[in-house]
Amino acid sequence: MLVAGNWKMHTDLRAADRLASEVVRLTDADARTVDVAVCPPSVWLEAVRERVRGTRVALGAQNVHPEEKGAFTGEVSATMLSEAGCTYVIVGHSERRRHFHESDAFVGEKVMQVMKHGMTPILCVGESLEERDSDAAETVVGRQLDGGLIGVSLRHGNTLVVAYEPVWAIGTGRTATPEQAQAMHAFIREKLAARFGAEEPVPILYGGSVKPGNAAELFAQPDIGGGLIGGASLDAEAFAAIVGAAADAARN
Ligand code: 13P
């Protein structure tokens, strides 16, 4: 199981520093049982790295550019993220797909680039409310998976995480029910098995208004392998409680 905190465009330097220290302190015991990662804004990666260095908490980035280097003003490369100490990179988050018009193909290039640099992409997929209401959720998620995984192989030590984040559940306080989430996770599991074989070790995280109060019932679902946490990851105690729920689920 993996629980990753996506801090999005939040925190100032002091808050990032303190949040990272608190996450390390409060999750230390459970991080023996589950993987824990924090994904701060890229300018705070170095500072947060100092707080998580030598601990069980891993560092992740929120985005990457698929090219190796070049004239891409404002972008950050996989080499840079790797050198900054990242082991995970969130790719294709719905906020990037929506606000920055990232296509499935572009997201797929990022997945490949992250793997090429020995890091683990957290490939985000998820349908909008209109898509769910028109019964297109599986079609959309299936297309996002196909596009995001073009050319991807899990040989040569490549590792992958998929996160299902229904857009209508992000930052809305409206979580998918455990049954809704499990149904989509089972669909994703089937797609991954068809693609990589049934034995592929790809955790499928759920994301979208995960809180200490609903984490346990989500993590109890057979195909939910952890969480990608937004708002609640900015509160170290709430985040640690979610990590605790994952550790409990992993032990059972
Ligand atoms: P919230 O937990 O704030 O709904 O955000 C989820 C998310 O987008 C994580 O990537």
mmCIF file of N, CA, C and O in Angstrom, residues 62-155:
data_model
loop_
_atom_site.group_PDB
_atom_site.id
_atom_site.type_symbol
_atom_site.label_atom_id
_atom_site.label_comp_id
_atom_site.label_asym_id
_atom_site.label_seq_id
_atom_site.Cartn_x
_atom_site.Cartn_y
_atom_site.Cartn_z
ATOM 1 N N GLN A 62 5.050 16.803 -8.403
ATOM 2 C CA GLN A 62 3.653 16.897 -8.862
ATOM 3 C C GLN A 62 3.523 16.897 -10.376
ATOM 4 O O GLN A 62 2.413 16.778 -10.905
ATOM 5 N N ASN A 63 4.642 17.065 -11.061
ATOM 6 C CA ASN A 63 4.590 17.194 -12.517
ATOM 7 C C ASN A 63 6.006 17.085 -13.071
ATOM 8 O O ASN A 63 6.976 17.223 -12.326
ATOM 9 N N VAL A 64 6.118 16.861 -14.371
ATOM 10 C CA VAL A 64 7.417 16.767 -15.037
ATOM 11 C C VAL A 64 7.202 17.102 -16.506
ATOM 12 O O VAL A 64 6.081 16.966 -17.019
ATOM 13 N N HIS A 65 8.268 17.530 -17.184
ATOM 14 C CA HIS A 65 8.189 17.696 -18.642
ATOM 15 C C HIS A 65 8.790 16.463 -19.305
ATOM 16 O O HIS A 65 9.771 15.913 -18.804
ATOM 17 N N PRO A 66 8.206 15.995 -20.410
ATOM 18 C CA PRO A 66 8.711 14.753 -21.009
ATOM 19 C C PRO A 66 10.048 14.866 -21.727
ATOM 20 O O PRO A 66 10.698 13.845 -21.981
ATOM 21 N N GLU A 67 10.473 16.078 -22.080
ATOM 22 C CA GLU A 67 11.764 16.190 -22.776
ATOM 23 C C GLU A 67 12.912 16.130 -21.770
ATOM 24 O O GLU A 67 12.765 16.473 -20.604
ATOM 25 N N GLU A 68 14.052 15.747 -22.284
ATOM 26 C CA GLU A 68 15.249 15.610 -21.459
ATOM 27 C C GLU A 68 15.722 16.964 -20.934
ATOM 28 O O GLU A 68 16.077 17.122 -19.773
ATOM 29 N N LYS A 69 15.753 17.950 -21.842
ATOM 30 C CA LYS A 69 16.149 19.327 -21.502
ATOM 31 C C LYS A 69 15.797 20.199 -22.689
ATOM 32 O O LYS A 69 15.378 19.689 -23.731
ATOM 33 N N GLY A 70 15.971 21.511 -22.547
ATOM 34 C CA GLY A 70 15.743 22.363 -23.710
ATOM 35 C C GLY A 70 15.005 23.636 -23.388
ATOM 36 O O GLY A 70 14.853 24.024 -22.230
ATOM 37 N N ALA A 71 14.544 24.292 -24.449
ATOM 38 C CA ALA A 71 13.885 25.587 -24.320
ATOM 39 C C ALA A 71 12.414 25.389 -23.962
ATOM 40 O O ALA A 71 11.533 25.460 -24.821
ATOM 41 N N PHE A 72 12.169 25.078 -22.700
ATOM 42 C CA PHE A 72 10.802 24.868 -22.205
ATOM 43 C C PHE A 72 10.643 25.700 -20.929
ATOM 44 O O PHE A 72 10.667 25.177 -19.808
ATOM 45 N N THR A 73 10.554 27.003 -21.135
ATOM 46 C CA THR A 73 10.537 27.949 -20.020
ATOM 47 C C THR A 73 9.524 27.566 -18.949
ATOM 48 O O THR A 73 8.357 27.314 -19.260
ATOM 49 N N GLY A 74 10.010 27.493 -17.729
ATOM 50 C CA GLY A 74 9.117 27.222 -16.608
ATOM 51 C C GLY A 74 8.952 25.752 -16.287
ATOM 52 O O GLY A 74 8.324 25.416 -15.287
ATOM 53 N N GLU A 75 9.498 24.875 -17.125
ATOM 54 C CA GLU A 75 9.295 23.438 -16.907
ATOM 55 C C GLU A 75 10.449 22.812 -16.124
ATOM 56 O O GLU A 75 11.532 23.388 -16.002
ATOM 57 N N VAL A 76 10.220 21.608 -15.627
ATOM 58 C CA VAL A 76 11.209 20.884 -14.827
ATOM 59 C C VAL A 76 11.379 19.492 -15.426
ATOM 60 O O VAL A 76 10.391 18.829 -15.771
ATOM 61 N N SER A 77 12.622 19.054 -15.581
ATOM 62 C CA SER A 77 12.869 17.763 -16.239
ATOM 63 C C SER A 77 12.955 16.617 -15.232
ATOM 64 O O SER A 77 13.162 16.834 -14.030
ATOM 65 N N ALA A 78 12.861 15.401 -15.749
ATOM 66 C CA ALA A 78 12.966 14.212 -14.901
ATOM 67 C C ALA A 78 14.356 14.112 -14.277
ATOM 68 O O ALA A 78 14.499 13.683 -13.128
ATOM 69 N N THR A 79 15.385 14.492 -15.015
ATOM 70 C CA THR A 79 16.743 14.483 -14.461
ATOM 71 C C THR A 79 16.819 15.380 -13.230
ATOM 72 O O THR A 79 17.413 15.017 -12.212
ATOM 73 N N MET A 80 16.225 16.563 -13.354
ATOM 74 C CA MET A 80 16.241 17.510 -12.230
ATOM 75 C C MET A 80 15.516 16.932 -11.027
ATOM 76 O O MET A 80 15.982 17.044 -9.890
ATOM 77 N N LEU A 81 14.356 16.318 -11.271
ATOM 78 C CA LEU A 81 13.575 15.763 -10.157
ATOM 79 C C LEU A 81 14.318 14.610 -9.499
ATOM 80 O O LEU A 81 14.332 14.482 -8.267
ATOM 81 N N SER A 82 14.956 13.804 -10.309
ATOM 82 C CA SER A 82 15.709 12.683 -9.766
ATOM 83 C C SER A 82 16.867 13.203 -8.916
ATOM 84 O O SER A 82 17.107 12.727 -7.798
ATOM 85 N N GLU A 83 17.553 14.211 -9.426
ATOM 86 C CA GLU A 83 18.689 14.772 -8.680
ATOM 87 C C GLU A 83 18.209 15.462 -7.397
ATOM 88 O O GLU A 83 18.944 15.529 -6.407
ATOM 89 N N ALA A 84 16.966 15.960 -7.419
ATOM 90 C CA ALA A 84 16.408 16.611 -6.226
ATOM 91 C C ALA A 84 15.913 15.589 -5.202
ATOM 92 O O ALA A 84 15.411 15.961 -4.146
ATOM 93 N N GLY A 85 16.031 14.302 -5.527
ATOM 94 C CA GLY A 85 15.712 13.270 -4.537
ATOM 95 C C GLY A 85 14.341 12.639 -4.677
ATOM 96 O O GLY A 85 13.898 11.904 -3.793
ATOM 97 N N CYS A 86 13.652 12.888 -5.787
ATOM 98 C CA CYS A 86 12.304 12.315 -5.954
ATOM 99 C C CYS A 86 12.379 10.837 -6.308
ATOM 100 O O CYS A 86 13.212 10.427 -7.125
ATOM 101 N N THR A 87 11.470 10.058 -5.739
ATOM 102 C CA THR A 87 11.315 8.682 -6.189
ATOM 103 C C THR A 87 9.971 8.489 -6.902
ATOM 104 O O THR A 87 9.803 7.535 -7.641
ATOM 105 N N TYR A 88 9.023 9.406 -6.658
ATOM 106 C CA TYR A 88 7.714 9.360 -7.324
ATOM 107 C C TYR A 88 7.490 10.657 -8.096
ATOM 108 O O TYR A 88 7.976 11.717 -7.697
ATOM 109 N N VAL A 89 6.728 10.561 -9.180
ATOM 110 C CA VAL A 89 6.273 11.761 -9.883
ATOM 111 C C VAL A 89 4.801 11.570 -10.269
ATOM 112 O O VAL A 89 4.455 10.607 -10.955
ATOM 113 N N ILE A 90 3.966 12.488 -9.799
ATOM 114 C CA ILE A 90 2.549 12.477 -10.197
ATOM 115 C C ILE A 90 2.482 12.934 -11.658
ATOM 116 O O ILE A 90 3.090 13.942 -12.033
ATOM 117 N N VAL A 91 1.742 12.198 -12.459
ATOM 118 C CA VAL A 91 1.660 12.485 -13.892
ATOM 119 C C VAL A 91 0.190 12.463 -14.317
ATOM 120 O O VAL A 91 -0.568 11.571 -13.922
ATOM 121 N N GLY A 92 -0.210 13.469 -15.086
ATOM 122 C CA GLY A 92 -1.565 13.461 -15.644
ATOM 123 C C GLY A 92 -2.655 13.753 -14.633
ATOM 124 O O GLY A 92 -3.797 13.294 -14.799
ATOM 125 N N HIS A 93 -2.339 14.510 -13.589
ATOM 126 C CA HIS A 93 -3.397 14.880 -12.643
ATOM 127 C C HIS A 93 -4.507 15.614 -13.395
ATOM 128 O O HIS A 93 -4.244 16.365 -14.335
ATOM 129 N N SER A 94 -5.742 15.435 -12.956
ATOM 130 C CA SER A 94 -6.880 16.026 -13.687
ATOM 131 C C SER A 94 -6.784 17.543 -13.742
ATOM 132 O O SER A 94 -7.267 18.167 -14.693
ATOM 133 N N GLU A 95 -6.141 18.153 -12.725
ATOM 134 C CA GLU A 95 -5.997 19.618 -12.765
ATOM 135 C C GLU A 95 -5.064 20.036 -13.893
ATOM 136 O O GLU A 95 -5.247 21.084 -14.518
ATOM 137 N N ARG A 96 -4.078 19.219 -14.190
ATOM 138 C CA ARG A 96 -3.184 19.521 -15.306
ATOM 139 C C ARG A 96 -3.874 19.215 -16.643
ATOM 140 O O ARG A 96 -3.714 19.944 -17.615
ATOM 141 N N ARG A 97 -4.629 18.134 -16.675
ATOM 142 C CA ARG A 97 -5.349 17.821 -17.916
ATOM 143 C C ARG A 97 -6.331 18.953 -18.241
ATOM 144 O O ARG A 97 -6.464 19.378 -19.383
ATOM 145 N N ARG A 98 -7.008 19.456 -17.194
ATOM 146 C CA ARG A 98 -8.046 20.467 -17.409
ATOM 147 C C ARG A 98 -7.453 21.851 -17.657
ATOM 148 O O ARG A 98 -7.748 22.499 -18.637
ATOM 149 N N HIS A 99 -6.592 22.331 -16.749
ATOM 150 C CA HIS A 99 -6.114 23.715 -16.849
ATOM 151 C C HIS A 99 -5.003 23.888 -17.878
ATOM 152 O O HIS A 99 -4.790 24.966 -18.387
ATOM 153 N N PHE A 100 -4.244 22.826 -18.124
ATOM 154 C CA PHE A 100 -3.091 22.954 -19.019
ATOM 155 C C PHE A 100 -3.237 22.064 -20.253
ATOM 156 O O PHE A 100 -2.281 21.858 -20.980
ATOM 157 N N HIS A 101 -4.447 21.563 -20.456
ATOM 158 C CA HIS A 101 -4.803 20.839 -21.681
ATOM 159 C C HIS A 101 -3.843 19.698 -22.004
ATOM 160 O O HIS A 101 -3.444 19.523 -23.151
ATOM 161 N N GLU A 102 -3.435 18.957 -21.000
ATOM 162 C CA GLU A 102 -2.531 17.828 -21.251
ATOM 163 C C GLU A 102 -3.315 16.663 -21.851
ATOM 164 O O GLU A 102 -4.323 16.223 -21.290
ATOM 165 N N SER A 103 -2.838 16.180 -22.987
ATOM 166 C CA SER A 103 -3.519 15.078 -23.672
ATOM 167 C C SER A 103 -3.038 13.737 -23.119
ATOM 168 O O SER A 103 -1.994 13.658 -22.451
ATOM 169 N N ASP A 104 -3.783 12.687 -23.436
ATOM 170 C CA ASP A 104 -3.367 11.348 -23.012
ATOM 171 C C ASP A 104 -1.982 11.010 -23.555
ATOM 172 O O ASP A 104 -1.157 10.406 -22.860
ATOM 173 N N ALA A 105 -1.717 11.404 -24.796
ATOM 174 C CA ALA A 105 -0.423 11.079 -25.409
ATOM 175 C C ALA A 105 0.719 11.800 -24.694
ATOM 176 O O ALA A 105 1.791 11.227 -24.446
ATOM 177 N N PHE A 106 0.479 13.074 -24.345
ATOM 178 C CA PHE A 106 1.499 13.860 -23.649
ATOM 179 C C PHE A 106 1.766 13.251 -22.268
ATOM 180 O O PHE A 106 2.923 13.127 -21.831
ATOM 181 N N VAL A 107 0.704 12.851 -21.603
ATOM 182 C CA VAL A 107 0.835 12.201 -20.294
ATOM 183 C C VAL A 107 1.645 10.907 -20.449
ATOM 184 O O VAL A 107 2.512 10.595 -19.630
ATOM 185 N N GLY A 108 1.380 10.170 -21.514
ATOM 186 C CA GLY A 108 2.110 8.925 -21.769
ATOM 187 C C GLY A 108 3.603 9.158 -21.948
ATOM 188 O O GLY A 108 4.427 8.371 -21.468
ATOM 189 N N GLU A 109 3.955 10.252 -22.621
ATOM 190 C CA GLU A 109 5.388 10.570 -22.788
ATOM 191 C C GLU A 109 6.038 10.830 -21.436
ATOM 192 O O GLU A 109 7.198 10.479 -21.198
ATOM 193 N N LYS A 110 5.280 11.483 -20.545
ATOM 194 C CA LYS A 110 5.816 11.774 -19.204
ATOM 195 C C LYS A 110 6.048 10.481 -18.423
ATOM 196 O O LYS A 110 7.050 10.335 -17.731
ATOM 197 N N VAL A 111 5.084 9.552 -18.529
ATOM 198 C CA VAL A 111 5.220 8.271 -17.817
ATOM 199 C C VAL A 111 6.530 7.595 -18.228
ATOM 200 O O VAL A 111 7.318 7.147 -17.387
ATOM 201 N N MET A 112 6.778 7.544 -19.540
ATOM 202 C CA MET A 112 7.988 6.906 -20.053
ATOM 203 C C MET A 112 9.247 7.600 -19.548
ATOM 204 O O MET A 112 10.222 6.960 -19.169
ATOM 205 N N GLN A 113 9.200 8.918 -19.554
ATOM 206 C CA GLN A 113 10.370 9.695 -19.154
ATOM 207 C C GLN A 113 10.685 9.487 -17.666
ATOM 208 O O GLN A 113 11.852 9.366 -17.279
ATOM 209 N N VAL A 114 9.645 9.443 -16.842
ATOM 210 C CA VAL A 114 9.836 9.234 -15.402
ATOM 211 C C VAL A 114 10.478 7.861 -15.167
ATOM 212 O O VAL A 114 11.431 7.709 -14.403
ATOM 213 N N MET A 115 9.964 6.849 -15.871
ATOM 214 C CA MET A 115 10.508 5.492 -15.722
ATOM 215 C C MET A 115 11.951 5.422 -16.206
ATOM 216 O O MET A 115 12.789 4.766 -15.592
ATOM 217 N N LYS A 116 12.195 6.108 -17.300
ATOM 218 C CA LYS A 116 13.553 6.096 -17.867
ATOM 219 C C LYS A 116 14.572 6.603 -16.844
ATOM 220 O O LYS A 116 15.727 6.188 -16.849
ATOM 221 N N HIS A 117 14.124 7.481 -15.973
ATOM 222 C CA HIS A 117 15.024 8.044 -14.966
ATOM 223 C C HIS A 117 14.912 7.330 -13.621
ATOM 224 O O HIS A 117 15.343 7.856 -12.597
ATOM 225 N N GLY A 118 14.335 6.129 -13.655
ATOM 226 C CA GLY A 118 14.349 5.274 -12.462
ATOM 227 C C GLY A 118 13.393 5.692 -11.361
ATOM 228 O O GLY A 118 13.507 5.214 -10.230
ATOM 229 N N MET A 119 12.449 6.571 -11.683
ATOM 230 C CA MET A 119 11.452 6.969 -10.675
ATOM 231 C C MET A 119 10.118 6.285 -11.005
ATOM 232 O O MET A 119 9.946 5.699 -12.070
ATOM 233 N N THR A 120 9.178 6.366 -10.066
ATOM 234 C CA THR A 120 7.883 5.715 -10.243
ATOM 235 C C THR A 120 6.819 6.749 -10.596
ATOM 236 O O THR A 120 6.529 7.629 -9.783
ATOM 237 N N PRO A 121 6.227 6.662 -11.796
ATOM 238 C CA PRO A 121 5.122 7.570 -12.103
ATOM 239 C C PRO A 121 3.863 7.178 -11.333
ATOM 240 O O PRO A 121 3.575 5.988 -11.183
ATOM 241 N N ILE A 122 3.152 8.179 -10.846
ATOM 242 C CA ILE A 122 1.800 7.950 -10.298
ATOM 243 C C ILE A 122 0.853 8.497 -11.355
ATOM 244 O O ILE A 122 0.616 9.705 -11.442
ATOM 245 N N LEU A 123 0.380 7.602 -12.224
ATOM 246 C CA LEU A 123 -0.461 8.003 -13.355
ATOM 247 C C LEU A 123 -1.897 8.213 -12.886
ATOM 248 O O LEU A 123 -2.554 7.270 -12.438
ATOM 249 N N CYS A 124 -2.377 9.455 -12.990
ATOM 250 C CA CYS A 124 -3.735 9.767 -12.521
ATOM 251 C C CYS A 124 -4.740 9.635 -13.663
ATOM 252 O O CYS A 124 -4.503 10.109 -14.778
ATOM 253 N N VAL A 125 -5.858 8.998 -13.353
ATOM 254 C CA VAL A 125 -6.969 8.870 -14.301
ATOM 255 C C VAL A 125 -8.260 9.180 -13.544
ATOM 256 O O VAL A 125 -8.294 9.113 -12.314
ATOM 257 N N GLY A 126 -9.296 9.524 -14.279
ATOM 258 C CA GLY A 126 -10.567 9.781 -13.600
ATOM 259 C C GLY A 126 -11.516 10.554 -14.496
ATOM 260 O O GLY A 126 -11.086 11.371 -15.305
ATOM 261 N N GLU A 127 -12.810 10.289 -14.340
ATOM 262 C CA GLU A 127 -13.824 10.896 -15.190
ATOM 263 C C GLU A 127 -14.450 12.120 -14.520
ATOM 264 O O GLU A 127 -14.425 12.246 -13.304
ATOM 265 N N SER A 128 -15.021 12.995 -15.327
ATOM 266 C CA SER A 128 -15.763 14.150 -14.812
ATOM 267 C C SER A 128 -17.179 13.700 -14.427
ATOM 268 O O SER A 128 -17.606 12.573 -14.746
ATOM 269 N N LEU A 129 -17.899 14.606 -13.795
ATOM 270 C CA LEU A 129 -19.277 14.274 -13.396
ATOM 271 C C LEU A 129 -20.160 14.029 -14.625
ATOM 272 O O LEU A 129 -20.945 13.077 -14.663
ATOM 273 N N GLU A 130 -19.996 14.868 -15.660
ATOM 274 C CA GLU A 130 -20.809 14.693 -16.876
ATOM 275 C C GLU A 130 -20.534 13.327 -17.494
ATOM 276 O O GLU A 130 -21.451 12.651 -17.975
ATOM 277 N N GLU A 131 -19.244 12.944 -17.488
ATOM 278 C CA GLU A 131 -18.885 11.652 -18.072
ATOM 279 C C GLU A 131 -19.496 10.505 -17.263
ATOM 280 O O GLU A 131 -19.983 9.525 -17.819
ATOM 281 N N ARG A 132 -19.480 10.630 -15.940
ATOM 282 C CA ARG A 132 -20.091 9.586 -15.115
ATOM 283 C C ARG A 132 -21.595 9.536 -15.364
ATOM 284 O O ARG A 132 -22.177 8.468 -15.552
ATOM 285 N N ASP A 133 -22.223 10.721 -15.402
ATOM 286 C CA ASP A 133 -23.679 10.764 -15.571
ATOM 287 C C ASP A 133 -24.111 10.232 -16.931
ATOM 288 O O ASP A 133 -25.244 9.791 -17.101
ATOM 289 N N SER A 134 -23.214 10.306 -17.918
ATOM 290 C CA SER A 134 -23.592 9.772 -19.232
ATOM 291 C C SER A 134 -23.022 8.363 -19.440
ATOM 292 O O SER A 134 -22.856 7.911 -20.576
ATOM 293 N N ASP A 135 -22.697 7.688 -18.338
ATOM 294 C CA ASP A 135 -22.221 6.297 -18.388
ATOM 295 C C ASP A 135 -20.944 6.124 -19.192
ATOM 296 O O ASP A 135 -20.725 5.074 -19.803
ATOM 297 N N ALA A 136 -20.122 7.184 -19.223
ATOM 298 C CA ALA A 136 -18.891 7.099 -20.015
ATOM 299 C C ALA A 136 -17.658 6.937 -19.124
ATOM 300 O O ALA A 136 -16.524 6.997 -19.610
ATOM 301 N N ALA A 137 -17.854 6.712 -17.821
ATOM 302 C CA ALA A 137 -16.712 6.702 -16.897
ATOM 303 C C ALA A 137 -15.660 5.665 -17.307
ATOM 304 O O ALA A 137 -14.470 5.975 -17.398
ATOM 305 N N GLU A 138 -16.089 4.438 -17.574
ATOM 306 C CA GLU A 138 -15.105 3.406 -17.914
ATOM 307 C C GLU A 138 -14.431 3.684 -19.254
ATOM 308 O O GLU A 138 -13.246 3.415 -19.422
ATOM 309 N N THR A 139 -15.221 4.211 -20.194
ATOM 310 C CA THR A 139 -14.629 4.530 -21.504
ATOM 311 C C THR A 139 -13.517 5.557 -21.331
ATOM 312 O O THR A 139 -12.429 5.423 -21.902
ATOM 313 N N VAL A 140 -13.801 6.598 -20.539
ATOM 314 C CA VAL A 140 -12.820 7.674 -20.344
ATOM 315 C C VAL A 140 -11.584 7.162 -19.615
ATOM 316 O O VAL A 140 -10.441 7.389 -20.045
ATOM 317 N N VAL A 141 -11.799 6.437 -18.526
ATOM 318 C CA VAL A 141 -10.665 5.933 -17.744
ATOM 319 C C VAL A 141 -9.859 4.931 -18.581
ATOM 320 O O VAL A 141 -8.625 4.933 -18.556
ATOM 321 N N GLY A 142 -10.550 4.103 -19.340
ATOM 322 C CA GLY A 142 -9.870 3.150 -20.216
ATOM 323 C C GLY A 142 -8.994 3.866 -21.241
ATOM 324 O O GLY A 142 -7.852 3.472 -21.491
ATOM 325 N N ARG A 143 -9.524 4.936 -21.816
ATOM 326 C CA ARG A 143 -8.758 5.708 -22.801
ATOM 327 C C ARG A 143 -7.546 6.379 -22.148
ATOM 328 O O ARG A 143 -6.448 6.385 -22.700
ATOM 329 N N GLN A 144 -7.744 6.918 -20.955
ATOM 330 C CA GLN A 144 -6.624 7.566 -20.254
ATOM 331 C C GLN A 144 -5.528 6.549 -19.923
ATOM 332 O O GLN A 144 -4.338 6.854 -20.011
ATOM 333 N N LEU A 145 -5.938 5.346 -19.558
ATOM 334 C CA LEU A 145 -4.953 4.296 -19.259
ATOM 335 C C LEU A 145 -4.207 3.889 -20.527
ATOM 336 O O LEU A 145 -2.979 3.774 -20.528
ATOM 337 N N ASP A 146 -4.961 3.650 -21.599
ATOM 338 C CA ASP A 146 -4.322 3.234 -22.855
ATOM 339 C C ASP A 146 -3.316 4.282 -23.308
ATOM 340 O O ASP A 146 -2.179 3.967 -23.674
ATOM 341 N N GLY A 147 -3.737 5.558 -23.284
ATOM 342 C CA GLY A 147 -2.850 6.636 -23.728
ATOM 343 C C GLY A 147 -1.660 6.809 -22.806
ATOM 344 O O GLY A 147 -0.527 7.021 -23.254
ATOM 345 N N GLY A 148 -1.905 6.714 -21.514
ATOM 346 C CA GLY A 148 -0.841 6.947 -20.540
ATOM 347 C C GLY A 148 0.176 5.832 -20.492
ATOM 348 O O GLY A 148 1.292 6.028 -19.991
ATOM 349 N N LEU A 149 -0.203 4.654 -21.007
ATOM 350 C CA LEU A 149 0.694 3.497 -20.878
ATOM 351 C C LEU A 149 1.230 3.004 -22.214
ATOM 352 O O LEU A 149 1.855 1.945 -22.282
ATOM 353 N N ILE A 150 1.025 3.795 -23.280
ATOM 354 C CA ILE A 150 1.556 3.408 -24.588
ATOM 355 C C ILE A 150 3.072 3.231 -24.493
ATOM 356 O O ILE A 150 3.776 4.114 -23.997
ATOM 357 N N GLY A 151 3.531 2.080 -24.929
ATOM 358 C CA GLY A 151 4.979 1.856 -24.953
ATOM 359 C C GLY A 151 5.580 1.505 -23.604
ATOM 360 O O GLY A 151 6.783 1.283 -23.485
ATOM 361 N N VAL A 152 4.761 1.468 -22.549
ATOM 362 C CA VAL A 152 5.303 1.211 -21.210
ATOM 363 C C VAL A 152 5.496 -0.283 -20.988
ATOM 364 O O VAL A 152 4.614 -1.093 -21.277
ATOM 365 N N SER A 153 6.657 -0.627 -20.464
ATOM 366 C CA SER A 153 6.922 -2.009 -20.087
ATOM 367 C C SER A 153 7.281 -2.024 -18.604
ATOM 368 O O SER A 153 7.892 -1.078 -18.104
ATOM 369 N N LEU A 154 6.881 -3.092 -17.922
ATOM 370 C CA LEU A 154 7.244 -3.194 -16.502
ATOM 371 C C LEU A 154 8.461 -4.101 -16.317
ATOM 372 O O LEU A 154 8.758 -4.535 -15.219
ATOM 373 N N ARG A 155 9.160 -4.344 -17.421
ATOM 374 C CA ARG A 155 10.413 -5.089 -17.278
ATOM 375 C C ARG A 155 11.534 -4.132 -16.916
ATOM 376 O O ARG A 155 11.324 -2.932 -16.820
#
